């Protein structure tokens, strides 16, 4: 069995006060996904998109095995408006 997991991370300026929480939450969900994938022998493929505005949408992890995705140690918030819809559309186009 194979499953695909997509993460959309908001790096807009509005996340500045929440960057540690966002980083910790991402790391916890990633660790749980790795554990579930290994324990249940599921081939899990991960994609990660970072966004802060439509022009700065970045596909930072592309079709990697969940066990090769690294935890975050820093969570930069580099400005721009929150481009959630653009990130969702990009993830759906990739799926």
mmCIF file of N, CA, C and O in Angstrom:
data_model
loop_
_atom_site.group_PDB
_atom_site.id
_atom_site.type_symbol
_atom_site.label_atom_id
_atom_site.label_comp_id
_atom_site.label_asym_id
_atom_site.label_seq_id
_atom_site.Cartn_x
_atom_site.Cartn_y
_atom_site.Cartn_z
ATOM 1 N N UNK A 1 0.840 -1.171 0.000
ATOM 2 C CA UNK A 1 0.000 0.000 0.000
ATOM 3 C C UNK A 1 0.892 1.243 0.000
ATOM 4 O O UNK A 1 1.950 1.266 0.612
ATOM 5 N N UNK A 2 0.444 2.287 -0.692
ATOM 6 C CA UNK A 2 1.176 3.549 -0.744
ATOM 7 C C UNK A 2 0.219 4.680 -0.397
ATOM 8 O O UNK A 2 -0.938 4.677 -0.816
ATOM 9 N N UNK A 3 0.717 5.624 0.386
ATOM 10 C CA UNK A 3 -0.082 6.804 0.694
ATOM 11 C C UNK A 3 0.749 8.055 0.448
ATOM 12 O O UNK A 3 1.978 8.029 0.538
ATOM 13 N N UNK A 4 0.059 9.121 0.129
ATOM 14 C CA UNK A 4 0.694 10.410 -0.135
ATOM 15 C C UNK A 4 0.223 11.403 0.910
ATOM 16 O O UNK A 4 -0.971 11.516 1.172
ATOM 17 N N UNK A 5 1.178 12.139 1.485
ATOM 18 C CA UNK A 5 0.875 13.126 2.514
ATOM 19 C C UNK A 5 1.409 14.474 2.036
ATOM 20 O O UNK A 5 2.555 14.565 1.582
ATOM 21 N N UNK A 6 0.567 15.504 2.147
ATOM 22 C CA UNK A 6 0.942 16.857 1.749
ATOM 23 C C UNK A 6 0.882 17.773 2.964
ATOM 24 O O UNK A 6 -0.111 17.782 3.683
ATOM 25 N N UNK A 7 1.947 18.512 3.177
ATOM 26 C CA UNK A 7 1.998 19.520 4.234
ATOM 27 C C UNK A 7 2.042 20.888 3.573
ATOM 28 O O UNK A 7 2.825 21.108 2.645
ATOM 29 N N UNK A 8 1.227 21.816 4.068
ATOM 30 C CA UNK A 8 1.233 23.206 3.619
ATOM 31 C C UNK A 8 1.622 24.056 4.821
ATOM 32 O O UNK A 8 0.880 24.122 5.804
ATOM 33 N N UNK A 9 2.788 24.676 4.746
ATOM 34 C CA UNK A 9 3.289 25.451 5.885
ATOM 35 C C UNK A 9 3.229 26.947 5.583
ATOM 36 O O UNK A 9 3.783 27.421 4.602
ATOM 37 N N UNK A 10 2.585 27.665 6.464
ATOM 38 C CA UNK A 10 2.432 29.121 6.353
ATOM 39 C C UNK A 10 3.666 29.802 6.942
ATOM 40 O O UNK A 10 3.944 29.679 8.131
ATOM 41 N N UNK A 11 4.405 30.513 6.100
ATOM 42 C CA UNK A 11 5.583 31.249 6.549
ATOM 43 C C UNK A 11 5.384 32.755 6.392
ATOM 44 O O UNK A 11 6.355 33.505 6.304
ATOM 45 N N UNK A 12 4.125 33.186 6.363
ATOM 46 C CA UNK A 12 3.843 34.613 6.228
ATOM 47 C C UNK A 12 4.170 35.335 7.530
ATOM 48 O O UNK A 12 4.373 34.726 8.581
ATOM 49 N N UNK A 13 4.210 36.645 7.441
ATOM 50 C CA UNK A 13 4.558 37.469 8.590
ATOM 51 C C UNK A 13 3.575 37.272 9.741
ATOM 52 O O UNK A 13 3.936 37.419 10.908
ATOM 53 N N UNK A 14 2.341 36.881 9.427
ATOM 54 C CA UNK A 14 1.340 36.677 10.485
ATOM 55 C C UNK A 14 1.689 35.494 11.389
ATOM 56 O O UNK A 14 1.142 35.359 12.472
ATOM 57 N N UNK A 15 2.621 34.645 10.962
ATOM 58 C CA UNK A 15 3.040 33.495 11.770
ATOM 59 C C UNK A 15 4.197 33.821 12.705
ATOM 60 O O UNK A 15 4.617 32.965 13.487
ATOM 61 N N UNK A 16 4.718 35.044 12.651
ATOM 62 C CA UNK A 16 5.911 35.393 13.422
ATOM 63 C C UNK A 16 5.765 35.054 14.912
ATOM 64 O O UNK A 16 6.663 34.511 15.518
ATOM 65 N N UNK A 17 4.637 35.330 15.488
ATOM 66 C CA UNK A 17 4.435 35.039 16.908
ATOM 67 C C UNK A 17 4.148 33.572 17.208
ATOM 68 O O UNK A 17 4.120 33.164 18.360
ATOM 69 N N UNK A 18 3.954 32.780 16.159
ATOM 70 C CA UNK A 18 3.592 31.371 16.319
ATOM 71 C C UNK A 18 4.611 30.427 15.693
ATOM 72 O O UNK A 18 4.359 29.234 15.566
ATOM 73 N N UNK A 19 5.754 30.955 15.285
ATOM 74 C CA UNK A 19 6.697 30.125 14.528
ATOM 75 C C UNK A 19 7.195 28.920 15.315
ATOM 76 O O UNK A 19 7.341 27.843 14.754
ATOM 77 N N UNK A 20 7.446 29.073 16.615
ATOM 78 C CA UNK A 20 7.895 27.918 17.409
ATOM 79 C C UNK A 20 6.797 26.864 17.510
ATOM 80 O O UNK A 20 7.063 25.663 17.392
ATOM 81 N N UNK A 21 5.574 27.297 17.716
ATOM 82 C CA UNK A 21 4.445 26.373 17.790
ATOM 83 C C UNK A 21 4.249 25.655 16.463
ATOM 84 O O UNK A 21 4.054 24.432 16.431
ATOM 85 N N UNK A 22 4.318 26.399 15.371
ATOM 86 C CA UNK A 22 4.159 25.792 14.043
ATOM 87 C C UNK A 22 5.261 24.773 13.769
ATOM 88 O O UNK A 22 4.998 23.691 13.240
ATOM 89 N N UNK A 23 6.484 25.108 14.123
ATOM 90 C CA UNK A 23 7.604 24.194 13.915
ATOM 91 C C UNK A 23 7.429 22.928 14.758
ATOM 92 O O UNK A 23 7.584 21.808 14.254
ATOM 93 N N UNK A 24 7.088 23.092 16.020
ATOM 94 C CA UNK A 24 6.898 21.937 16.900
ATOM 95 C C UNK A 24 5.748 21.061 16.437
ATOM 96 O O UNK A 24 5.840 19.828 16.467
ATOM 97 N N UNK A 25 4.663 21.682 15.992
ATOM 98 C CA UNK A 25 3.515 20.917 15.495
ATOM 99 C C UNK A 25 3.894 20.132 14.240
ATOM 100 O O UNK A 25 3.536 18.957 14.106
ATOM 101 N N UNK A 26 4.605 20.765 13.314
ATOM 102 C CA UNK A 26 5.044 20.057 12.113
ATOM 103 C C UNK A 26 5.898 18.854 12.501
ATOM 104 O O UNK A 26 5.695 17.741 11.995
ATOM 105 N N UNK A 27 6.849 19.054 13.398
ATOM 106 C CA UNK A 27 7.738 17.966 13.800
ATOM 107 C C UNK A 27 6.972 16.823 14.459
ATOM 108 O O UNK A 27 7.245 15.642 14.194
ATOM 109 N N UNK A 28 5.993 17.140 15.296
ATOM 110 C CA UNK A 28 5.188 16.103 15.948
ATOM 111 C C UNK A 28 4.365 15.311 14.937
ATOM 112 O O UNK A 28 4.292 14.078 15.013
ATOM 113 N N UNK A 29 3.741 16.009 14.007
ATOM 114 C CA UNK A 29 2.925 15.319 12.997
ATOM 115 C C UNK A 29 3.823 14.477 12.091
ATOM 116 O O UNK A 29 3.483 13.338 11.743
ATOM 117 N N UNK A 30 4.981 15.003 11.725
ATOM 118 C CA UNK A 30 5.919 14.245 10.904
ATOM 119 C C UNK A 30 6.378 12.982 11.631
ATOM 120 O O UNK A 30 6.376 11.887 11.055
ATOM 121 N N UNK A 31 6.740 13.105 12.897
ATOM 122 C CA UNK A 31 7.182 11.940 13.672
ATOM 123 C C UNK A 31 6.071 10.895 13.785
ATOM 124 O O UNK A 31 6.321 9.693 13.660
ATOM 125 N N UNK A 32 4.839 11.342 14.002
ATOM 126 C CA UNK A 32 3.710 10.412 14.088
ATOM 127 C C UNK A 32 3.463 9.729 12.739
ATOM 128 O O UNK A 32 3.143 8.537 12.690
ATOM 129 N N UNK A 33 3.640 10.471 11.662
ATOM 130 C CA UNK A 33 3.460 9.907 10.325
ATOM 131 C C UNK A 33 4.537 8.867 10.038
ATOM 132 O O UNK A 33 4.248 7.798 9.485
ATOM 133 N N UNK A 34 5.768 9.164 10.423
ATOM 134 C CA UNK A 34 6.859 8.193 10.257
ATOM 135 C C UNK A 34 6.565 6.933 11.058
ATOM 136 O O UNK A 34 6.671 5.817 10.545
ATOM 137 N N UNK A 35 6.196 7.110 12.317
ATOM 138 C CA UNK A 35 5.915 5.963 13.188
ATOM 139 C C UNK A 35 4.790 5.103 12.618
ATOM 140 O O UNK A 35 4.899 3.872 12.551
ATOM 141 N N UNK A 36 3.706 5.723 12.192
ATOM 142 C CA UNK A 36 2.588 4.977 11.629
ATOM 143 C C UNK A 36 2.958 4.274 10.345
ATOM 144 O O UNK A 36 2.544 3.134 10.096
ATOM 145 N N UNK A 37 3.758 4.934 9.537
ATOM 146 C CA UNK A 37 4.196 4.344 8.273
ATOM 147 C C UNK A 37 5.064 3.111 8.506
ATOM 148 O O UNK A 37 4.857 2.069 7.889
ATOM 149 N N UNK A 38 6.007 3.219 9.415
ATOM 150 C CA UNK A 38 6.910 2.103 9.714
ATOM 151 C C UNK A 38 6.156 0.966 10.396
ATOM 152 O O UNK A 38 6.268 -0.194 9.994
ATOM 153 N N UNK A 39 5.381 1.297 11.426
ATOM 154 C CA UNK A 39 4.651 0.275 12.180
ATOM 155 C C UNK A 39 3.667 -0.517 11.314
ATOM 156 O O UNK A 39 3.460 -1.710 11.531
ATOM 157 N N UNK A 40 3.070 0.151 10.341
ATOM 158 C CA UNK A 40 2.053 -0.481 9.510
ATOM 159 C C UNK A 40 2.558 -0.870 8.129
ATOM 160 O O UNK A 40 1.772 -1.288 7.277
ATOM 161 N N UNK A 41 3.856 -0.708 7.926
ATOM 162 C CA UNK A 41 4.514 -1.062 6.653
ATOM 163 C C UNK A 41 3.813 -0.417 5.451
ATOM 164 O O UNK A 41 3.493 -1.089 4.465
ATOM 165 N N UNK A 42 3.597 0.882 5.574
ATOM 166 C CA UNK A 42 2.960 1.642 4.500
ATOM 167 C C UNK A 42 4.015 2.539 3.859
ATOM 168 O O UNK A 42 4.691 3.300 4.546
ATOM 169 N N UNK A 43 4.145 2.430 2.558
ATOM 170 C CA UNK A 43 5.052 3.292 1.808
ATOM 171 C C UNK A 43 4.425 4.677 1.756
ATOM 172 O O UNK A 43 3.407 4.882 1.104
ATOM 173 N N UNK A 44 5.021 5.643 2.459
ATOM 174 C CA UNK A 44 4.447 6.979 2.573
ATOM 175 C C UNK A 44 5.329 7.989 1.856
ATOM 176 O O UNK A 44 6.514 8.104 2.151
ATOM 177 N N UNK A 45 4.718 8.710 0.925
ATOM 178 C CA UNK A 45 5.409 9.713 0.122
ATOM 179 C C UNK A 45 4.951 11.094 0.588
ATOM 180 O O UNK A 45 3.754 11.343 0.724
ATOM 181 N N UNK A 46 5.922 11.979 0.823
ATOM 182 C CA UNK A 46 5.629 13.291 1.396
ATOM 183 C C UNK A 46 5.986 14.410 0.425
ATOM 184 O O UNK A 46 7.003 14.348 -0.262
ATOM 185 N N UNK A 47 5.135 15.433 0.420
ATOM 186 C CA UNK A 47 5.384 16.686 -0.273
ATOM 187 C C UNK A 47 5.130 17.813 0.711
ATOM 188 O O UNK A 47 4.172 17.749 1.488
ATOM 189 N N UNK A 48 5.999 18.819 0.695
ATOM 190 C CA UNK A 48 5.844 19.968 1.592
ATOM 191 C C UNK A 48 5.901 21.244 0.762
ATOM 192 O O UNK A 48 6.828 21.444 -0.024
ATOM 193 N N UNK A 49 4.896 22.092 0.962
ATOM 194 C CA UNK A 49 4.851 23.408 0.339
ATOM 195 C C UNK A 49 4.967 24.468 1.430
ATOM 196 O O UNK A 49 4.342 24.345 2.475
ATOM 197 N N UNK A 50 5.775 25.488 1.174
ATOM 198 C CA UNK A 50 5.863 26.652 2.056
ATOM 199 C C UNK A 50 5.281 27.840 1.302
ATOM 200 O O UNK A 50 5.541 28.008 0.112
ATOM 201 N N UNK A 51 4.529 28.663 2.005
ATOM 202 C CA UNK A 51 3.966 29.842 1.348
ATOM 203 C C UNK A 51 3.989 31.027 2.276
ATOM 204 O O UNK A 51 3.936 30.894 3.491
ATOM 205 N N UNK A 52 4.128 32.199 1.673
ATOM 206 C CA UNK A 52 3.938 33.447 2.407
ATOM 207 C C UNK A 52 3.198 34.450 1.542
ATOM 208 O O UNK A 52 2.623 35.391 2.043
ATOM 209 N N UNK A 53 3.221 34.244 0.258
ATOM 210 C CA UNK A 53 2.435 35.020 -0.696
ATOM 211 C C UNK A 53 2.439 34.227 -1.998
ATOM 212 O O UNK A 53 3.267 33.331 -2.176
ATOM 213 N N UNK A 54 1.539 34.499 -2.914
ATOM 214 C CA UNK A 54 1.450 33.673 -4.125
ATOM 215 C C UNK A 54 2.767 33.533 -4.892
ATOM 216 O O UNK A 54 3.088 32.473 -5.395
ATOM 217 N N UNK A 55 3.566 34.592 -4.952
ATOM 218 C CA UNK A 55 4.805 34.516 -5.721
ATOM 219 C C UNK A 55 5.933 33.815 -4.984
ATOM 220 O O UNK A 55 6.973 33.534 -5.562
ATOM 221 N N UNK A 56 5.769 33.547 -3.706
ATOM 222 C CA UNK A 56 6.839 32.895 -2.958
ATOM 223 C C UNK A 56 6.486 31.460 -2.556
ATOM 224 O O UNK A 56 7.076 30.906 -1.649
ATOM 225 N N UNK A 57 5.534 30.873 -3.248
ATOM 226 C CA UNK A 57 5.168 29.487 -2.988
ATOM 227 C C UNK A 57 6.345 28.586 -3.363
ATOM 228 O O UNK A 57 6.872 28.667 -4.470
ATOM 229 N N UNK A 58 6.777 27.749 -2.414
ATOM 230 C CA UNK A 58 7.927 26.877 -2.643
ATOM 231 C C UNK A 58 7.536 25.429 -2.371
ATOM 232 O O UNK A 58 6.939 25.128 -1.340
ATOM 233 N N UNK A 59 7.896 24.562 -3.274
ATOM 234 C CA UNK A 59 7.693 23.112 -3.112
ATOM 235 C C UNK A 59 9.022 22.577 -2.589
ATOM 236 O O UNK A 59 9.908 22.242 -3.351
ATOM 237 N N UNK A 60 9.171 22.519 -1.256
ATOM 238 C CA UNK A 60 10.477 22.269 -0.636
ATOM 239 C C UNK A 60 10.796 20.793 -0.425
ATOM 240 O O UNK A 60 11.962 20.431 -0.272
ATOM 241 N N UNK A 61 9.793 19.947 -0.388
ATOM 242 C CA UNK A 61 9.998 18.496 -0.333
ATOM 243 C C UNK A 61 9.137 17.906 -1.442
ATOM 244 O O UNK A 61 7.926 18.125 -1.470
ATOM 245 N N UNK A 62 9.785 17.192 -2.351
ATOM 246 C CA UNK A 62 9.074 16.683 -3.520
ATOM 247 C C UNK A 62 9.165 15.162 -3.563
ATOM 248 O O UNK A 62 10.247 14.601 -3.756
ATOM 249 N N UNK A 63 8.034 14.506 -3.338
ATOM 250 C CA UNK A 63 7.913 13.051 -3.477
ATOM 251 C C UNK A 63 9.016 12.270 -2.759
ATOM 252 O O UNK A 63 9.633 11.374 -3.324
ATOM 253 N N UNK A 64 9.244 12.595 -1.482
ATOM 254 C CA UNK A 64 10.252 11.886 -0.698
ATOM 255 C C UNK A 64 9.598 10.880 0.241
ATOM 256 O O UNK A 64 8.501 11.104 0.742
ATOM 257 N N UNK A 65 10.319 9.818 0.501
ATOM 258 C CA UNK A 65 9.868 8.869 1.511
ATOM 259 C C UNK A 65 9.785 9.587 2.848
ATOM 260 O O UNK A 65 10.661 10.390 3.192
ATOM 261 N N UNK A 66 8.750 9.303 3.610
ATOM 262 C CA UNK A 66 8.552 9.983 4.885
ATOM 263 C C UNK A 66 9.744 9.800 5.819
ATOM 264 O O UNK A 66 10.072 10.693 6.593
ATOM 265 N N UNK A 67 10.439 8.685 5.714
ATOM 266 C CA UNK A 67 11.575 8.442 6.604
ATOM 267 C C UNK A 67 12.791 9.290 6.246
ATOM 268 O O UNK A 67 13.725 9.381 7.044
ATOM 269 N N UNK A 68 12.787 9.933 5.085
ATOM 270 C CA UNK A 68 13.922 10.782 4.707
ATOM 271 C C UNK A 68 13.646 12.266 4.926
ATOM 272 O O UNK A 68 14.520 13.104 4.711
ATOM 273 N N UNK A 69 12.438 12.611 5.368
ATOM 274 C CA UNK A 69 12.102 14.012 5.634
ATOM 275 C C UNK A 69 12.610 14.377 7.025
ATOM 276 O O UNK A 69 12.385 13.656 7.991
ATOM 277 N N UNK A 70 13.306 15.486 7.108
ATOM 278 C CA UNK A 70 13.934 15.925 8.368
ATOM 279 C C UNK A 70 12.997 16.823 9.171
ATOM 280 O O UNK A 70 12.203 17.584 8.614
ATOM 281 N N UNK A 71 13.144 16.740 10.493
ATOM 282 C CA UNK A 71 12.460 17.669 11.379
ATOM 283 C C UNK A 71 12.983 19.075 11.131
ATOM 284 O O UNK A 71 14.132 19.255 10.711
ATOM 285 N N UNK A 72 12.153 20.060 11.420
ATOM 286 C CA UNK A 72 12.576 21.453 11.309
ATOM 287 C C UNK A 72 13.340 21.865 12.559
ATOM 288 O O UNK A 72 12.995 21.466 13.672
ATOM 289 N N UNK A 73 14.364 22.682 12.372
ATOM 290 C CA UNK A 73 15.074 23.262 13.510
ATOM 291 C C UNK A 73 14.923 24.780 13.525
ATOM 292 O O UNK A 73 15.318 25.442 14.485
ATOM 293 N N UNK A 74 14.376 25.318 12.454
ATOM 294 C CA UNK A 74 14.108 26.752 12.353
ATOM 295 C C UNK A 74 12.857 26.933 11.497
ATOM 296 O O UNK A 74 12.608 26.147 10.584
ATOM 297 N N UNK A 75 12.082 27.944 11.816
ATOM 298 C CA UNK A 75 10.844 28.226 11.083
ATOM 299 C C UNK A 75 10.821 29.721 10.794
ATOM 300 O O UNK A 75 10.388 30.522 11.617
ATOM 301 N N UNK A 76 11.338 30.095 9.635
ATOM 302 C CA UNK A 76 11.395 31.503 9.255
ATOM 303 C C UNK A 76 10.029 32.008 8.815
ATOM 304 O O UNK A 76 9.289 31.306 8.137
ATOM 305 N N UNK A 77 9.739 33.231 9.190
ATOM 306 C CA UNK A 77 8.533 33.921 8.737
ATOM 307 C C UNK A 77 9.008 35.145 7.970
ATOM 308 O O UNK A 77 9.431 36.124 8.557
ATOM 309 N N UNK A 78 8.980 35.051 6.655
ATOM 310 C CA UNK A 78 9.663 36.045 5.830
ATOM 311 C C UNK A 78 8.733 37.010 5.116
ATOM 312 O O UNK A 78 9.085 37.579 4.108
ATOM 313 N N UNK A 79 7.574 37.206 5.643
ATOM 314 C CA UNK A 79 6.740 38.279 5.127
ATOM 315 C C UNK A 79 5.713 37.855 4.113
ATOM 316 O O UNK A 79 5.535 36.686 3.829
ATOM 317 N N UNK A 80 5.033 38.849 3.591
ATOM 318 C CA UNK A 80 4.020 38.595 2.590
ATOM 319 C C UNK A 80 2.665 38.334 3.211
ATOM 320 O O UNK A 80 2.510 38.239 4.413
ATOM 321 N N UNK A 81 1.704 38.211 2.332
ATOM 322 C CA UNK A 81 0.341 37.911 2.748
ATOM 323 C C UNK A 81 0.151 36.400 2.797
ATOM 324 O O UNK A 81 0.887 35.652 2.169
ATOM 325 N N UNK A 82 -0.808 35.953 3.554
ATOM 326 C CA UNK A 82 -1.086 34.521 3.644
ATOM 327 C C UNK A 82 -1.711 34.048 2.343
ATOM 328 O O UNK A 82 -2.785 34.499 1.960
ATOM 329 N N UNK A 83 -1.045 33.128 1.663
ATOM 330 C CA UNK A 83 -1.493 32.646 0.347
ATOM 331 C C UNK A 83 -1.982 31.208 0.438
ATOM 332 O O UNK A 83 -1.573 30.339 -0.326
ATOM 333 N N UNK A 84 -2.855 30.945 1.376
ATOM 334 C CA UNK A 84 -3.321 29.585 1.614
ATOM 335 C C UNK A 84 -3.980 28.978 0.377
ATOM 336 O O UNK A 84 -3.698 27.843 0.008
ATOM 337 N N UNK A 85 -4.827 29.723 -0.294
ATOM 338 C CA UNK A 85 -5.520 29.169 -1.462
ATOM 339 C C UNK A 85 -4.543 28.808 -2.570
ATOM 340 O O UNK A 85 -4.711 27.798 -3.242
ATOM 341 N N UNK A 86 -3.531 29.618 -2.763
ATOM 342 C CA UNK A 86 -2.520 29.308 -3.780
ATOM 343 C C UNK A 86 -1.772 28.028 -3.424
ATOM 344 O O UNK A 86 -1.461 27.207 -4.289
ATOM 345 N N UNK A 87 -1.471 27.847 -2.149
ATOM 346 C CA UNK A 87 -0.777 26.632 -1.706
ATOM 347 C C UNK A 87 -1.659 25.399 -1.878
ATOM 348 O O UNK A 87 -1.186 24.348 -2.321
ATOM 349 N N UNK A 88 -2.921 25.518 -1.545
ATOM 350 C CA UNK A 88 -3.846 24.392 -1.711
ATOM 351 C C UNK A 88 -3.948 24.014 -3.193
ATOM 352 O O UNK A 88 -3.881 22.832 -3.552
ATOM 353 N N UNK A 89 -4.094 25.012 -4.043
ATOM 354 C CA UNK A 89 -4.189 24.754 -5.482
ATOM 355 C C UNK A 89 -2.921 24.074 -6.011
ATOM 356 O O UNK A 89 -3.002 23.117 -6.772
ATOM 357 N N UNK A 90 -1.753 24.540 -5.571
ATOM 358 C CA UNK A 90 -0.494 23.932 -6.015
ATOM 359 C C UNK A 90 -0.398 22.480 -5.557
ATOM 360 O O UNK A 90 0.032 21.604 -6.325
ATOM 361 N N UNK A 91 -0.807 22.188 -4.332
ATOM 362 C CA UNK A 91 -0.772 20.818 -3.826
ATOM 363 C C UNK A 91 -1.733 19.931 -4.608
ATOM 364 O O UNK A 91 -1.394 18.795 -4.972
ATOM 365 N N UNK A 92 -2.919 20.433 -4.898
ATOM 366 C CA UNK A 92 -3.893 19.654 -5.659
ATOM 367 C C UNK A 92 -3.413 19.393 -7.087
ATOM 368 O O UNK A 92 -3.619 18.300 -7.623
ATOM 369 N N UNK A 93 -2.759 20.353 -7.691
ATOM 370 C CA UNK A 93 -2.226 20.159 -9.033
ATOM 371 C C UNK A 93 -1.122 19.110 -9.051
ATOM 372 O O UNK A 93 -0.954 18.386 -10.010
ATOM 373 N N UNK A 94 -0.364 19.033 -7.957
ATOM 374 C CA UNK A 94 0.716 18.051 -7.877
ATOM 375 C C UNK A 94 0.200 16.650 -7.604
ATOM 376 O O UNK A 94 0.794 15.665 -8.039
ATOM 377 N N UNK A 95 -0.911 16.549 -6.887
ATOM 378 C CA UNK A 95 -1.452 15.235 -6.466
ATOM 379 C C UNK A 95 -1.843 14.367 -7.632
ATOM 380 O O UNK A 95 -2.086 14.713 -8.701
#
